[in-house]
Amino acid sequence: MGMLEGKKLLVTGVLMDSSIAFHVARLAQEEGAEVVLTSFGRTMKITQAIAKRLPVTPPIVELDVANQEDLDSLADRVREHVDHLDGVLHSIGFAPQGAFNFMEGTWEDASTALQISAYSLKALGVAALPLMAPGGSIVGLTFDAKFAWPVYDWMGVAKAAFEATNRYLARDLGPKGIRCNLVAAGPIRTTAAKSIPGFQHFEEVWDDRAPLGWDVNDPVPAAQACAALLSDWFPATTGEILHVDGGVHAMGQ
């Protein structure tokens, strides 16, 4: 019997088979879960094509986290495929190019990054709540926001807000029996990463700083952590950030 046997999960952010979200969906299916994906707009066709590479091709529902109508109707549309949800993976992030220059970024740049990359965790949690069963789990993906990273700038600020949002969501959903946790992954060469100017800086130094080493082409360790948090193996853990970064978060300079 698989770790996620009988679970029904909503997975966002499947864009390429190199993405952490893709491997969460794959592992979830292999461990016995039923998976529903989300996508929207021009990326829908990409998600539809990539979804066929999963062990079972899952249904895909439209979800733009900046569109309140999408959020308000999400539960009803997901209910067409599953009768409830045991878990949700938040793998959503976006910032305009201007947000990657801290001093010159505009409020429009910053506010877009904050809405899509931080507030959306709360928005998705609320949207999925009517379907969430007690004992359910919301898991999000972050990039350790304790530091002022080179080139990350307003996206780093958004990730700090994302991590704070997780804590407040854990507080408010805990009484309903729902856990909220994050996985802080090291840099992975994904579609999102390629949109960050200077991302190669992280690639060049991370493996040297990680006591366990680090492979920027391997999203599986982070995906395994997400799958574990979506399972019943962490029943008393919420508001937590689990680092899957080769140990870099614990090292000095």
Coordinates of N, CA and C in Angstrom, one line a residue:
M1 N 0.8 -1.2 0.0 CA 0.0 0.0 0.0 C 0.9 1.2 0.0
G2 N 0.6 2.2 -0.9 CA 1.4 3.4 -1.0 C 1.2 4.4 0.1
M3 N 2.1 5.3 0.3 CA 2.1 6.3 1.3 C 0.9 7.2 1.1
L4 N 0.4 7.4 -0.1 CA -0.7 8.3 -0.4 C -1.9 7.5 -0.9
E5 N -2.0 6.3 -0.6 CA -3.1 5.4 -1.0 C -4.5 6.0 -0.7
G6 N -5.3 6.2 -1.7 CA -6.7 6.7 -1.5 C -6.8 8.2 -1.4
K7 N -5.6 8.9 -1.4 CA -5.7 10.4 -1.2 C -6.1 11.0 -2.5
K8 N -6.7 12.2 -2.4 CA -7.1 13.0 -3.6 C -6.5 14.3 -3.4
L9 N -5.6 14.7 -4.4 CA -4.8 15.8 -4.3 C -5.0 16.8 -5.5
L10 N -4.9 18.1 -5.2 CA -4.8 19.1 -6.2 C -3.4 19.6 -6.3
V11 N -2.9 19.6 -7.6 CA -1.5 20.0 -7.8 C -1.4 21.1 -8.8
T12 N -0.9 22.2 -8.4 CA -0.7 23.4 -9.3 C 0.7 23.4 -9.8
G13 N 1.0 24.1 -10.9 CA 2.3 24.4 -11.3 C 3.0 23.4 -12.2
V14 N 2.3 22.4 -12.7 CA 2.9 21.4 -13.6 C 3.0 22.1 -15.0
L15 N 4.3 22.5 -15.4 CA 4.5 23.1 -16.6 C 5.5 22.3 -17.5
M16 N 6.5 21.7 -16.8 CA 7.5 20.9 -17.5 C 7.8 19.7 -16.7
D17 N 8.3 18.6 -17.4 CA 8.6 17.4 -16.6 C 9.9 17.6 -15.7
S18 N 10.5 18.8 -15.8 CA 11.6 19.1 -14.9 C 11.2 19.8 -13.7
S19 N 9.9 20.1 -13.6 CA 9.4 20.9 -12.4 C 9.2 20.0 -11.2
I20 N 9.3 20.6 -10.0 CA 9.1 19.9 -8.8 C 7.6 19.4 -8.8
A21 N 6.7 20.3 -9.2 CA 5.3 19.9 -9.2 C 5.0 18.7 -10.0
F22 N 5.6 18.6 -11.2 CA 5.4 17.4 -12.0 C 5.8 16.1 -11.2
H23 N 6.9 16.2 -10.6 CA 7.4 15.0 -9.8 C 6.6 14.7 -8.6
V24 N 6.0 15.8 -8.0 CA 5.1 15.5 -6.9 C 3.9 14.8 -7.4
A25 N 3.3 15.2 -8.6 CA 2.2 14.5 -9.2 C 2.5 13.1 -9.5
R26 N 3.7 12.9 -10.1 CA 4.1 11.5 -10.4 C 4.2 10.6 -9.2
L27 N 5.0 11.1 -8.2 CA 5.1 10.3 -7.0 C 3.8 10.1 -6.3
A28 N 2.9 11.1 -6.3 CA 1.6 10.9 -5.7 C 0.8 9.8 -6.3
Q29 N 0.8 9.8 -7.7 CA 0.2 8.7 -8.4 C 0.8 7.3 -8.1
E30 N 2.1 7.3 -8.1 CA 2.8 6.0 -7.8 C 2.5 5.5 -6.4
E31 N 2.3 6.5 -5.5 CA 2.0 6.1 -4.1 C 0.5 5.9 -3.8
G32 N -0.3 5.9 -4.9 CA -1.7 5.6 -4.7 C -2.7 6.7 -4.7
A33 N -2.3 7.9 -5.0 CA -3.2 9.1 -4.9 C -3.9 9.3 -6.3
E34 N -5.0 10.0 -6.2 CA -5.7 10.5 -7.4 C -5.4 11.9 -7.5
V35 N -5.0 12.4 -8.6 CA -4.5 13.7 -8.8 C -5.3 14.5 -9.8
V36 N -5.5 15.8 -9.4 CA -6.1 16.8 -10.3 C -5.1 17.9 -10.5
L37 N -4.9 18.4 -11.7 CA -4.0 19.5 -11.9 C -4.7 20.8 -12.2
T38 N -4.0 21.9 -12.1 CA -4.5 23.2 -12.5 C -3.6 23.8 -13.5
S39 N -4.2 24.6 -14.3 CA -3.4 25.5 -15.3 C -4.3 26.6 -15.8
F40 N -3.8 27.5 -16.6 CA -4.7 28.5 -17.1 C -4.1 29.2 -18.3
G41 N -4.9 29.8 -19.1 CA -4.5 30.6 -20.2 C -3.6 29.9 -21.2
R42 N -2.6 30.5 -21.7 CA -1.7 30.0 -22.7 C -0.9 28.8 -22.2
T43 N -0.8 28.6 -20.9 CA 0.0 27.5 -20.4 C -0.9 26.2 -20.3
M44 N -2.2 26.3 -20.5 CA -3.0 25.1 -20.4 C -2.6 24.0 -21.4
K45 N -2.3 24.4 -22.6 CA -1.9 23.4 -23.6 C -0.6 22.8 -23.2
I46 N 0.3 23.5 -22.6 CA 1.6 23.0 -22.2 C 1.3 21.9 -21.1
T47 N 0.5 22.3 -20.1 CA 0.2 21.4 -19.0 C -0.5 20.1 -19.5
Q48 N -1.4 20.3 -20.5 CA -2.1 19.1 -21.1 C -1.1 18.2 -21.7
A49 N -0.1 18.7 -22.4 CA 0.9 17.9 -23.1 C 1.8 17.2 -22.0
I50 N 2.2 17.9 -21.0 CA 3.1 17.3 -20.0 C 2.4 16.3 -19.1
A51 N 1.1 16.6 -18.9 CA 0.3 15.7 -18.1 C 0.3 14.2 -18.6
K52 N 0.4 14.1 -19.9 CA 0.4 12.8 -20.6 C 1.6 12.0 -20.2
R53 N 2.6 12.6 -19.7 CA 3.8 11.9 -19.3 C 3.7 11.3 -17.9
L54 N 2.7 11.6 -17.2 CA 2.4 11.1 -15.9 C 1.9 9.6 -16.0
P55 N 2.1 8.8 -14.9 CA 1.6 7.4 -15.0 C 0.1 7.3 -15.4
V56 N -0.7 8.2 -14.9 CA -2.1 8.3 -15.3 C -2.4 9.8 -15.7
T57 N -2.9 10.0 -16.9 CA -3.2 11.4 -17.3 C -4.3 11.9 -16.5
P58 N -4.1 13.0 -15.7 CA -5.1 13.5 -14.7 C -5.9 14.6 -15.4
P59 N -7.1 14.9 -14.9 CA -7.9 16.0 -15.3 C -7.2 17.3 -15.0
I60 N -7.5 18.4 -15.7 CA -6.9 19.7 -15.5 C -8.0 20.7 -15.4
V61 N -8.0 21.5 -14.3 CA -9.0 22.5 -14.2 C -8.3 23.9 -14.3
E62 N -9.1 24.9 -14.8 CA -8.6 26.2 -15.0 C -8.5 26.9 -13.7
L63 N -7.3 27.5 -13.4 CA -7.1 28.3 -12.2 C -6.1 29.4 -12.4
D64 N -6.5 30.6 -12.5 CA -5.6 31.8 -12.4 C -5.8 32.4 -11.0
V65 N -4.8 32.3 -10.2 CA -4.9 32.8 -8.8 C -5.1 34.3 -8.7
A66 N -5.0 35.0 -9.8 CA -5.3 36.4 -9.7 C -6.7 36.7 -10.2
N67 N -7.4 35.7 -10.5 CA -8.8 35.8 -11.0 C -9.8 35.3 -9.9
Q68 N -10.5 36.3 -9.3 CA -11.4 35.9 -8.2 C -12.5 34.9 -8.6
E69 N -13.0 35.1 -9.9 CA -14.0 34.1 -10.3 C -13.5 32.7 -10.4
D70 N -12.2 32.6 -10.9 CA -11.6 31.2 -10.9 C -11.6 30.7 -9.5
L71 N -11.1 31.5 -8.5 CA -11.0 31.0 -7.1 C -12.4 30.7 -6.5
D72 N -13.4 31.5 -6.8 CA -14.7 31.3 -6.2 C -15.3 30.0 -6.7
S73 N -15.0 29.6 -8.0 CA -15.7 28.5 -8.6 C -14.8 27.2 -8.5
L74 N -13.6 27.3 -7.9 CA -12.6 26.2 -8.0 C -13.2 25.0 -7.4
A75 N -13.8 25.1 -6.2 CA -14.3 23.9 -5.5 C -15.3 23.1 -6.3
D76 N -16.2 23.9 -6.9 CA -17.3 23.2 -7.7 C -16.7 22.5 -8.9
R77 N -15.7 23.2 -9.5 CA -15.1 22.6 -10.7 C -14.2 21.4 -10.4
V78 N -13.5 21.4 -9.3 CA -12.7 20.3 -8.8 C -13.6 19.1 -8.4
R79 N -14.8 19.5 -7.9 CA -15.8 18.4 -7.4 C -16.3 17.6 -8.6
E80 N -16.2 18.1 -9.8 CA -16.6 17.3 -11.0 C -15.7 16.1 -11.2
H81 N -14.5 16.1 -10.5 CA -13.5 15.0 -10.7 C -13.3 14.2 -9.4
V82 N -13.3 14.9 -8.3 CA -13.1 14.2 -7.0 C -14.1 14.8 -6.0
D83 N -14.6 13.9 -5.1 CA -15.6 14.4 -4.1 C -15.1 15.2 -2.9
H84 N -13.7 15.1 -2.7 CA -13.1 15.9 -1.7 C -11.6 16.0 -2.0
L85 N -10.9 16.8 -1.2 CA -9.5 16.9 -1.3 C -8.8 16.6 0.0
D86 N -7.7 15.8 -0.1 CA -6.9 15.5 1.1 C -5.6 16.4 1.1
G87 N -5.3 17.0 0.0 CA -4.1 17.8 0.0 C -4.1 18.7 -1.2
V88 N -3.3 19.8 -1.1 CA -3.1 20.7 -2.2 C -1.6 21.1 -2.2
L89 N -1.1 21.1 -3.4 CA 0.3 21.6 -3.6 C 0.3 22.9 -4.3
H90 N 0.8 23.9 -3.6 CA 1.0 25.3 -4.1 C 2.4 25.4 -4.7
S91 N 2.4 25.4 -6.1 CA 3.7 25.6 -6.8 C 3.5 26.7 -7.8
I92 N 3.3 27.9 -7.3 CA 2.9 29.1 -8.1 C 3.8 30.3 -7.7
G93 N 4.3 30.9 -8.7 CA 5.1 32.1 -8.4 C 5.3 32.9 -9.7
F94 N 5.3 34.2 -9.6 CA 5.6 35.0 -10.8 C 6.0 36.4 -10.3
A95 N 6.9 37.0 -11.0 CA 7.3 38.4 -10.7 C 7.7 39.0 -12.1
P96 N 7.3 40.3 -12.3 CA 7.7 40.9 -13.6 C 9.2 41.1 -13.5
Q97 N 9.8 41.3 -14.7 CA 11.3 41.5 -14.7 C 11.8 42.6 -13.9
G98 N 11.0 43.7 -13.8 CA 11.3 44.8 -13.0 C 11.5 44.5 -11.5
A99 N 10.8 43.4 -11.1 CA 10.9 43.1 -9.6 C 12.3 42.5 -9.3
F100 N 13.1 42.2 -10.3 CA 14.4 41.6 -10.0 C 15.5 42.7 -9.9
N101 N 15.1 44.0 -9.8 CA 16.0 45.1 -9.5 C 15.4 45.8 -8.3
F102 N 15.9 45.5 -7.1 CA 15.3 46.0 -5.8 C 15.1 47.5 -5.8
M103 N 16.1 48.2 -6.1 CA 16.1 49.7 -6.0 C 15.2 50.4 -7.0
E104 N 15.1 49.8 -8.2 CA 14.4 50.4 -9.3 C 13.0 49.8 -9.5
G105 N 12.7 48.7 -8.9 CA 11.4 48.0 -9.0 C 10.3 48.9 -8.6
T106 N 9.2 49.0 -9.3 CA 8.1 49.8 -9.0 C 7.1 49.1 -8.0
W107 N 6.2 49.8 -7.5 CA 5.1 49.2 -6.7 C 4.3 48.2 -7.5
E108 N 4.1 48.5 -8.7 CA 3.4 47.6 -9.6 C 4.2 46.2 -9.7
D109 N 5.5 46.4 -9.9 CA 6.3 45.1 -10.0 C 6.2 44.4 -8.7
A110 N 6.4 45.1 -7.5 CA 6.4 44.4 -6.2 C 5.0 43.8 -5.9
S111 N 4.0 44.6 -6.2 CA 2.6 44.1 -5.8 C 2.2 42.9 -6.6
T112 N 2.6 42.9 -7.8 CA 2.3 41.7 -8.7 C 3.0 40.4 -8.1
A113 N 4.3 40.6 -7.7 CA 5.1 39.5 -7.1 C 4.4 39.0 -5.8
L114 N 4.0 40.0 -5.0 CA 3.3 39.6 -3.7 C 2.0 39.0 -3.9
Q115 N 1.2 39.4 -4.9 CA -0.1 38.8 -5.1 C 0.0 37.4 -5.6
I116 N 0.8 37.2 -6.6 CA 0.9 35.9 -7.2 C 1.7 34.9 -6.4
S117 N 2.8 35.4 -5.8 CA 3.7 34.5 -5.1 C 3.5 34.4 -3.6
A118 N 2.7 35.2 -3.0 CA 2.5 35.1 -1.6 C 1.0 35.0 -1.2
Y119 N 0.3 36.1 -1.6 CA -1.1 36.1 -1.2 C -1.9 34.9 -1.8
S120 N -1.4 34.4 -2.9 CA -2.1 33.3 -3.6 C -2.1 32.0 -2.7
L121 N -1.2 31.9 -1.8 CA -1.3 30.7 -0.9 C -2.6 30.8 0.0
K122 N -2.8 31.9 0.5 CA -4.1 32.1 1.3 C -5.3 32.0 0.4
A123 N -5.2 32.6 -0.8 CA -6.3 32.5 -1.8 C -6.7 31.1 -2.2
L124 N -5.6 30.3 -2.4 CA -5.8 28.9 -2.8 C -6.3 28.1 -1.7
G125 N -5.8 28.3 -0.5 CA -6.3 27.6 0.7 C -7.8 27.9 0.9
V126 N -8.2 29.1 0.8 CA -9.6 29.4 1.0 C -10.5 28.8 -0.1
A127 N -10.0 28.8 -1.3 CA -10.7 28.3 -2.5 C -10.9 26.8 -2.4
A128 N -9.9 26.1 -1.8 CA -10.0 24.6 -1.7 C -10.7 24.2 -0.4
L129 N -10.8 25.1 0.5 CA -11.3 24.7 1.8 C -12.7 23.9 1.8
P130 N -13.6 24.3 1.0 CA -14.9 23.6 1.0 C -14.7 22.1 0.7
L131 N -13.6 21.7 0.0 CA -13.4 20.3 -0.3 C -12.4 19.6 0.6
M132 N -11.8 20.4 1.5 CA -10.7 19.8 2.3 C -11.3 19.0 3.5
A133 N -10.7 17.8 3.6 CA -11.2 16.9 4.7 C -10.3 17.2 5.9
P134 N -10.8 17.0 7.1 CA -9.9 17.0 8.3 C -8.8 16.0 8.2
G135 N -7.6 16.5 8.6 CA -6.4 15.7 8.4 C -5.7 16.0 7.1
G136 N -6.3 17.0 6.3 CA -5.7 17.4 5.0 C -4.4 18.2 5.2
S137 N -3.8 18.4 4.1 CA -2.5 19.1 4.1 C -2.3 20.0 2.9
I138 N -1.9 21.2 3.2 CA -1.5 22.2 2.1 C 0.0 22.3 2.2
V139 N 0.7 22.1 1.1 CA 2.1 22.2 1.0 C 2.5 23.2 -0.1
G140 N 3.4 24.1 0.2 CA 3.9 25.1 -0.7 C 5.4 25.0 -0.9
L141 N 5.9 25.6 -2.0 CA 7.3 25.6 -2.3 C 7.9 27.0 -2.2
T142 N 9.0 27.1 -1.4 CA 9.6 28.4 -1.2 C 11.1 28.3 -1.5
F143 N 11.7 29.4 -1.5 CA 13.2 29.5 -1.6 C 13.6 30.4 -0.4
D144 N 14.4 29.7 0.5 CA 14.7 30.3 1.8 C 14.8 31.8 1.8
A145 N 13.8 32.4 2.6 CA 13.7 33.9 2.6 C 14.4 34.6 3.8
K146 N 15.2 33.8 4.5 CA 15.9 34.4 5.6 C 17.0 35.4 5.1
F147 N 17.4 35.3 3.9 CA 18.6 36.1 3.4 C 18.2 37.0 2.3
A148 N 19.0 38.0 2.1 CA 18.9 38.9 0.9 C 19.7 38.3 -0.2
W149 N 19.1 37.5 -1.0 CA 19.9 36.8 -2.1 C 20.3 37.7 -3.2
P150 N 21.4 37.5 -3.9 CA 21.7 38.2 -5.1 C 20.6 38.0 -6.1
V151 N 20.2 39.1 -6.8 CA 19.3 39.1 -8.0 C 17.9 38.7 -7.7
Y152 N 17.6 38.2 -6.5 CA 16.2 37.7 -6.2 C 15.3 38.9 -5.9
D153 N 15.8 39.9 -5.1 CA 15.2 41.2 -4.9 C 13.7 41.1 -4.5
W154 N 12.7 41.7 -5.2 CA 11.4 41.7 -4.8 C 10.7 40.3 -4.7
M155 N 11.3 39.4 -5.5 CA 10.8 38.0 -5.4 C 11.2 37.4 -4.0
G156 N 12.3 37.8 -3.5 CA 12.8 37.4 -2.2 C 11.8 38.0 -1.1
V157 N 11.4 39.2 -1.3 CA 10.5 39.8 -0.4 C 9.1 39.1 -0.4
A158 N 8.7 38.7 -1.6 CA 7.5 38.0 -1.8 C 7.6 36.6 -1.1
K159 N 8.7 36.0 -1.2 CA 8.9 34.7 -0.6 C 8.9 34.8 1.0
A160 N 9.4 35.9 1.5 CA 9.3 36.2 2.9 C 7.8 36.3 3.3
A161 N 7.1 37.0 2.5 CA 5.6 37.2 2.8 C 4.9 35.8 2.6
F162 N 5.4 35.0 1.7 CA 4.8 33.7 1.5 C 5.0 32.8 2.7
E163 N 6.2 32.9 3.3 CA 6.5 32.1 4.5 C 5.7 32.6 5.7
A164 N 5.5 33.9 5.8 CA 4.6 34.4 6.8 C 3.2 34.0 6.6
T165 N 2.7 34.0 5.4 CA 1.4 33.6 5.0 C 1.1 32.2 5.4
N166 N 2.1 31.3 5.3 CA 2.0 29.9 5.7 C 1.8 29.8 7.2
R167 N 2.4 30.6 8.0 CA 2.3 30.5 9.4 C 0.9 31.0 9.8
Y168 N 0.4 32.0 9.2 CA -1.0 32.5 9.5 C -2.0 31.5 9.1
L169 N -1.8 30.9 7.9 CA -2.7 29.9 7.4 C -2.8 28.7 8.3
A170 N -1.6 28.3 8.8 CA -1.5 27.2 9.7 C -2.3 27.5 11.0
R171 N -2.2 28.7 11.4 CA -2.9 29.1 12.6 C -4.5 29.0 12.4
D172 N -4.9 29.5 11.3 CA -6.4 29.6 11.1 C -7.0 28.3 10.6
L173 N -6.2 27.4 9.9 CA -6.8 26.2 9.4 C -6.5 25.0 10.4
G174 N -5.6 25.2 11.3 CA -5.3 24.2 12.3 C -6.5 23.7 13.0
P175 N -7.4 24.6 13.5 CA -8.6 24.1 14.2 C -9.5 23.3 13.3
K176 N -9.4 23.4 12.0 CA -10.2 22.6 11.1 C -9.5 21.3 10.7
G177 N -8.3 21.0 11.4 CA -7.6 19.8 11.2 C -6.8 19.8 9.9
I178 N -6.4 21.0 9.4 CA -5.7 21.1 8.1 C -4.3 21.6 8.4
R179 N -3.3 20.9 8.0 CA -1.9 21.3 8.1 C -1.4 22.2 7.0
C180 N -0.5 23.1 7.2 CA 0.1 24.0 6.2 C 1.6 24.0 6.4
N181 N 2.3 23.6 5.4 CA 3.8 23.5 5.5 C 4.4 23.9 4.2
L182 N 5.7 24.3 4.3 CA 6.5 24.6 3.1 C 7.7 23.7 2.9
V183 N 8.1 23.6 1.7 CA 9.4 22.9 1.4 C 10.3 24.0 0.8
A184 N 11.4 24.3 1.4 CA 12.4 25.3 0.9 C 13.4 24.5 0.1
A185 N 13.3 24.5 -1.2 CA 14.2 23.7 -2.0 C 15.3 24.5 -2.4
G186 N 16.5 23.9 -2.6 CA 17.6 24.5 -3.3 C 17.3 24.9 -4.7
P187 N 18.2 25.5 -5.4 CA 17.9 25.9 -6.8 C 17.8 24.7 -7.7
I188 N 16.7 24.7 -8.5 CA 16.4 23.7 -9.4 C 16.2 24.3 -10.8
R189 N 16.8 23.8 -11.8 CA 16.8 24.3 -13.2 C 15.4 24.1 -13.8
T190 N 14.5 24.9 -13.4 CA 13.1 24.8 -13.9 C 12.8 26.0 -14.8
T191 N 11.6 25.9 -15.4 CA 11.1 27.0 -16.2 C 11.1 28.3 -15.5
A192 N 10.6 28.3 -14.2 CA 10.5 29.5 -13.4 C 11.9 30.0 -13.1
A193 N 12.9 29.1 -12.8 CA 14.2 29.6 -12.5 C 14.9 30.3 -13.7
K194 N 14.6 29.8 -14.9 CA 15.2 30.4 -16.1 C 14.7 31.8 -16.3
S195 N 13.6 32.2 -15.7 CA 13.1 33.5 -15.9 C 13.7 34.5 -15.0
I196 N 14.6 34.0 -14.0 CA 15.2 34.9 -13.0 C 16.6 35.3 -13.6
P197 N 16.8 36.6 -13.8 CA 18.1 37.0 -14.3 C 19.2 36.7 -13.3
G198 N 20.3 36.1 -13.7 CA 21.4 35.8 -12.8 C 21.2 34.5 -12.0
F199 N 20.2 33.7 -12.4 CA 20.0 32.5 -11.7 C 21.2 31.6 -11.7
Q200 N 22.1 31.7 -12.7 CA 23.3 30.8 -12.8 C 24.2 31.1 -11.6
H201 N 24.1 32.2 -11.0 CA 24.9 32.5 -9.8 C 24.6 31.4 -8.7
F202 N 23.3 31.1 -8.5 CA 23.0 30.1 -7.5 C 23.5 28.7 -7.9
E203 N 23.4 28.4 -9.2 CA 23.9 27.1 -9.7 C 25.4 27.0 -9.5
E204 N 26.1 28.0 -9.6 CA 27.6 28.0 -9.5 C 28.1 27.7 -8.1
V205 N 27.4 28.3 -7.1 CA 27.9 28.2 -5.7 C 27.2 27.2 -4.8
W206 N 26.0 26.8 -5.2 CA 25.2 26.0 -4.3 C 25.9 24.6 -4.0
D207 N 26.4 23.9 -5.0 CA 27.0 22.6 -4.8 C 28.2 22.7 -3.9
D208 N 29.0 23.8 -4.0 CA 30.1 24.0 -3.2 C 29.8 24.2 -1.7
R209 N 28.7 24.9 -1.5 CA 28.3 25.2 -0.1 C 27.5 24.1 0.6
A210 N 26.9 23.2 -0.2 CA 26.1 22.2 0.4 C 26.9 21.0 0.9
P211 N 26.8 20.7 2.2 CA 27.6 19.6 2.7 C 27.2 18.2 2.1
L212 N 25.9 18.1 1.7 CA 25.5 16.9 1.0 C 25.7 17.0 -0.5
G213 N 26.2 18.1 -1.0 CA 26.2 18.4 -2.4 C 24.8 18.7 -2.9
W214 N 24.8 19.2 -4.2 CA 23.5 19.6 -4.7 C 23.5 19.5 -6.3
D215 N 22.4 18.9 -6.8 CA 22.2 18.7 -8.2 C 21.1 19.6 -8.7
V216 N 21.4 20.7 -9.4 CA 20.3 21.6 -9.9 C 19.4 21.0 -10.9
N217 N 19.8 19.8 -11.4 CA 18.9 19.1 -12.4 C 18.0 18.1 -11.8
D218 N 18.0 17.9 -10.5 CA 17.3 16.9 -9.8 C 16.2 17.4 -8.9
P219 N 15.0 17.5 -9.4 CA 13.9 18.0 -8.6 C 13.3 16.9 -7.6
V220 N 13.7 15.7 -7.7 CA 13.0 14.6 -7.0 C 13.1 14.7 -5.5
P221 N 14.3 15.0 -4.9 CA 14.3 15.1 -3.4 C 13.3 16.1 -2.9
A222 N 13.1 17.3 -3.5 CA 12.1 18.2 -3.1 C 10.7 17.7 -3.2
A223 N 10.5 17.0 -4.3 CA 9.2 16.4 -4.6 C 8.9 15.3 -3.6
Q224 N 9.9 14.5 -3.2 CA 9.7 13.5 -2.2 C 9.3 14.1 -0.8
A225 N 9.9 15.2 -0.5 CA 9.5 15.9 0.8 C 8.1 16.4 0.7
C226 N 7.7 17.0 -0.4 CA 6.3 17.4 -0.6 C 5.3 16.3 -0.4
A227 N 5.7 15.1 -1.1 CA 4.8 14.0 -1.0 C 4.7 13.5 0.4
A228 N 5.8 13.5 1.2 CA 5.7 13.1 2.6 C 4.8 14.0 3.4
L229 N 4.9 15.3 3.2 CA 4.1 16.3 3.9 C 2.6 16.2 3.5
L230 N 2.4 15.7 2.3 CA 1.0 15.5 1.9 C 0.4 14.3 2.4
S231 N 1.2 13.4 2.9 CA 0.8 12.1 3.5 C 0.3 12.3 4.9
D232 N 0.0 11.1 5.6 CA -0.4 11.2 7.0 C 0.8 11.0 7.9
W233 N 2.1 11.1 7.4 CA 3.2 10.8 8.2 C 3.7 12.0 9.1
F234 N 3.1 13.2 8.9 CA 3.4 14.3 9.7 C 2.1 14.9 10.3
P235 N 1.4 14.1 11.1 CA 0.1 14.5 11.6 C 0.1 15.7 12.6
A236 N 1.2 16.0 13.2 CA 1.3 17.0 14.2 C 2.2 18.1 13.8
T237 N 2.5 18.3 12.5 CA 3.4 19.3 12.0 C 2.7 20.3 11.1
T238 N 2.8 21.5 11.5 CA 2.2 22.6 10.7 C 2.9 23.9 11.0
G239 N 2.8 24.8 10.0 CA 3.5 26.1 10.1 C 5.0 25.9 9.9
E240 N 5.5 24.8 9.4 CA 6.9 24.4 9.3 C 7.4 24.7 7.9
I241 N 8.8 24.9 7.9 CA 9.5 25.0 6.6 C 10.6 23.9 6.6
L242 N 10.4 22.9 5.7 CA 11.3 21.8 5.6 C 12.3 22.1 4.5
H243 N 13.6 22.2 4.9 CA 14.7 22.5 3.9 C 15.1 21.3 3.2
V244 N 15.1 21.4 1.9 CA 15.7 20.3 1.0 C 16.6 21.0 0.1
D245 N 17.8 21.3 0.6 CA 18.8 22.2 -0.1 C 20.2 21.7 0.1
G246 N 20.4 20.4 0.4 CA 21.7 19.9 0.6 C 22.4 20.4 1.9
G247 N 21.7 21.2 2.7 CA 22.2 21.6 4.0 C 22.7 23.1 4.0
V248 N 22.6 23.8 2.8 CA 23.1 25.1 2.7 C 22.5 26.1 3.8
H249 N 21.2 25.9 4.1 CA 20.6 26.8 5.1 C 21.3 26.8 6.4
A250 N 22.0 25.7 6.8 CA 22.6 25.6 8.1 C 24.1 26.0 8.1
M251 N 24.6 26.4 7.0 CA 26.1 26.7 6.9 C 26.3 28.2 7.0
G252 N 27.5 28.5 7.5 CA 27.9 29.9 7.4 C 28.6 30.2 6.1
Q253 N 29.2 31.3 5.9 CA 29.8 31.7 4.7 C 31.0 30.8 4.3

